[in-house]
Short mmCIF file of C-alpha atoms in Angstrom, two decimals:
data_model
loop_
_atom_site.label_atom_id
_atom_site.label_comp_id
_atom_site.label_asym_id
_atom_site.label_seq_id
_atom_site.Cartn_x
_atom_site.Cartn_y
_atom_site.Cartn_z
CA MET A 1 -50.52 2.60 -60.64
CA SER A 2 -49.05 5.33 -62.36
CA GLU A 3 -46.72 5.02 -65.20
CA VAL A 4 -46.53 8.92 -65.38
CA LEU A 5 -45.63 9.60 -61.39
CA GLY A 6 -44.32 6.33 -60.84
CA LEU A 7 -46.51 6.21 -58.05
CA MET A 8 -48.69 3.29 -56.51
CA LEU A 9 -52.42 3.62 -54.69
CA ARG A 10 -52.61 1.89 -51.46
CA LEU A 11 -55.51 0.53 -49.49
CA ASP A 12 -55.48 0.18 -44.98
CA GLY A 13 -56.90 1.22 -42.24
CA ASN A 14 -56.95 4.71 -42.68
CA GLY A 15 -56.83 5.58 -45.89
CA PHE A 16 -55.56 5.90 -49.62
CA HIS A 17 -52.25 6.10 -49.67
CA PHE A 18 -49.54 6.79 -52.68
CA ALA A 19 -46.72 4.73 -52.30
CA ASP A 20 -42.98 5.04 -54.69
CA ALA A 21 -43.73 1.79 -56.54
CA GLU A 22 -40.04 1.39 -56.99
CA THR A 23 -39.24 0.87 -53.47
CA GLY A 24 -42.72 0.27 -51.91
CA GLN A 25 -42.20 3.68 -49.07
CA LEU A 26 -45.30 5.01 -48.30
CA LEU A 27 -45.28 8.98 -49.09
CA LEU A 28 -46.83 11.72 -46.59
CA THR A 29 -50.04 12.93 -46.20
CA TYR A 30 -50.56 16.25 -46.47
CA ASP A 31 -51.16 15.82 -42.81
CA GLU A 32 -48.42 14.10 -41.98
CA LEU A 33 -46.00 15.98 -44.57
CA GLU A 34 -47.93 19.70 -42.35
CA GLU A 35 -46.61 17.82 -38.66
CA ALA A 36 -43.16 17.41 -40.05
CA ARG A 37 -43.17 20.89 -41.52
CA LEU A 38 -44.07 22.17 -38.19
CA GLU A 39 -41.88 20.51 -35.86
CA ALA A 40 -39.12 21.26 -38.48
CA GLU A 41 -40.09 25.30 -38.22
CA ALA A 42 -40.85 24.23 -34.32
CA VAL A 43 -36.88 22.96 -34.19
CA ARG A 44 -35.05 25.28 -36.77
CA PHE A 45 -36.89 28.03 -34.21
CA GLU A 46 -35.33 26.62 -30.75
CA THR A 47 -31.78 25.81 -32.30
CA GLU A 48 -31.91 29.57 -33.66
CA ARG A 49 -32.86 31.55 -30.23
CA ALA A 50 -29.68 28.96 -28.69
CA LEU A 51 -27.22 29.85 -30.88
CA ARG A 52 -28.09 33.26 -30.50
CA ASP A 53 -27.88 32.41 -26.59
CA ALA A 54 -24.35 30.85 -26.83
CA GLU A 55 -23.17 34.01 -29.02
CA SER A 56 -24.75 36.51 -25.96
CA LYS A 57 -22.88 34.45 -23.44
CA ALA A 58 -19.45 34.16 -25.70
CA THR A 59 -19.52 38.35 -25.99
CA ARG A 60 -20.18 38.39 -22.20
CA GLU A 61 -17.66 36.49 -21.56
CA ALA A 62 -14.76 38.02 -23.74
CA ALA A 63 -16.18 41.57 -22.38
CA LEU A 64 -14.63 39.95 -18.82
CA ARG A 65 -11.56 38.20 -20.30
CA HIS A 66 -11.13 41.27 -21.40
CA GLU A 67 -11.52 42.68 -18.21
CA ALA A 68 -9.48 40.69 -16.18
CA GLU A 69 -6.50 40.95 -18.74
CA GLN A 70 -6.72 44.45 -18.10
CA ARG A 71 -6.84 43.90 -14.04
CA ILE A 72 -3.77 41.49 -14.64
CA ALA A 73 -1.67 44.31 -16.40
CA GLU A 74 -1.87 46.86 -14.12
CA LEU A 75 -1.68 44.56 -11.53
CA GLU A 76 1.65 43.99 -12.97
CA ALA A 77 3.01 47.10 -13.27
CA GLN A 78 2.25 47.81 -10.20
CA LEU A 79 4.84 44.79 -8.93
CA ARG A 80 7.27 46.35 -11.22
CA GLU A 81 7.29 50.03 -9.70
CA ARG A 82 7.56 48.08 -6.12
CA GLU A 83 10.64 46.22 -6.97
#
């Protein structure tokens, strides 16, 4: 056990792993950490893409709503003229 780092070194079937001395929780290896980083990056990329898509859809819908409101106003004006 390292008093300075607060880590224990454990041996399992895959080799040596560091563990937190207080909790006993194993720390990720470099490869595990890199895999988790890549997964998180992929999730972030997909989330950003979905956000851009949603923003684009909202913009299109707002434009269509505005056009529909204008058309309704025109038709209402025509109806008032006929009365």
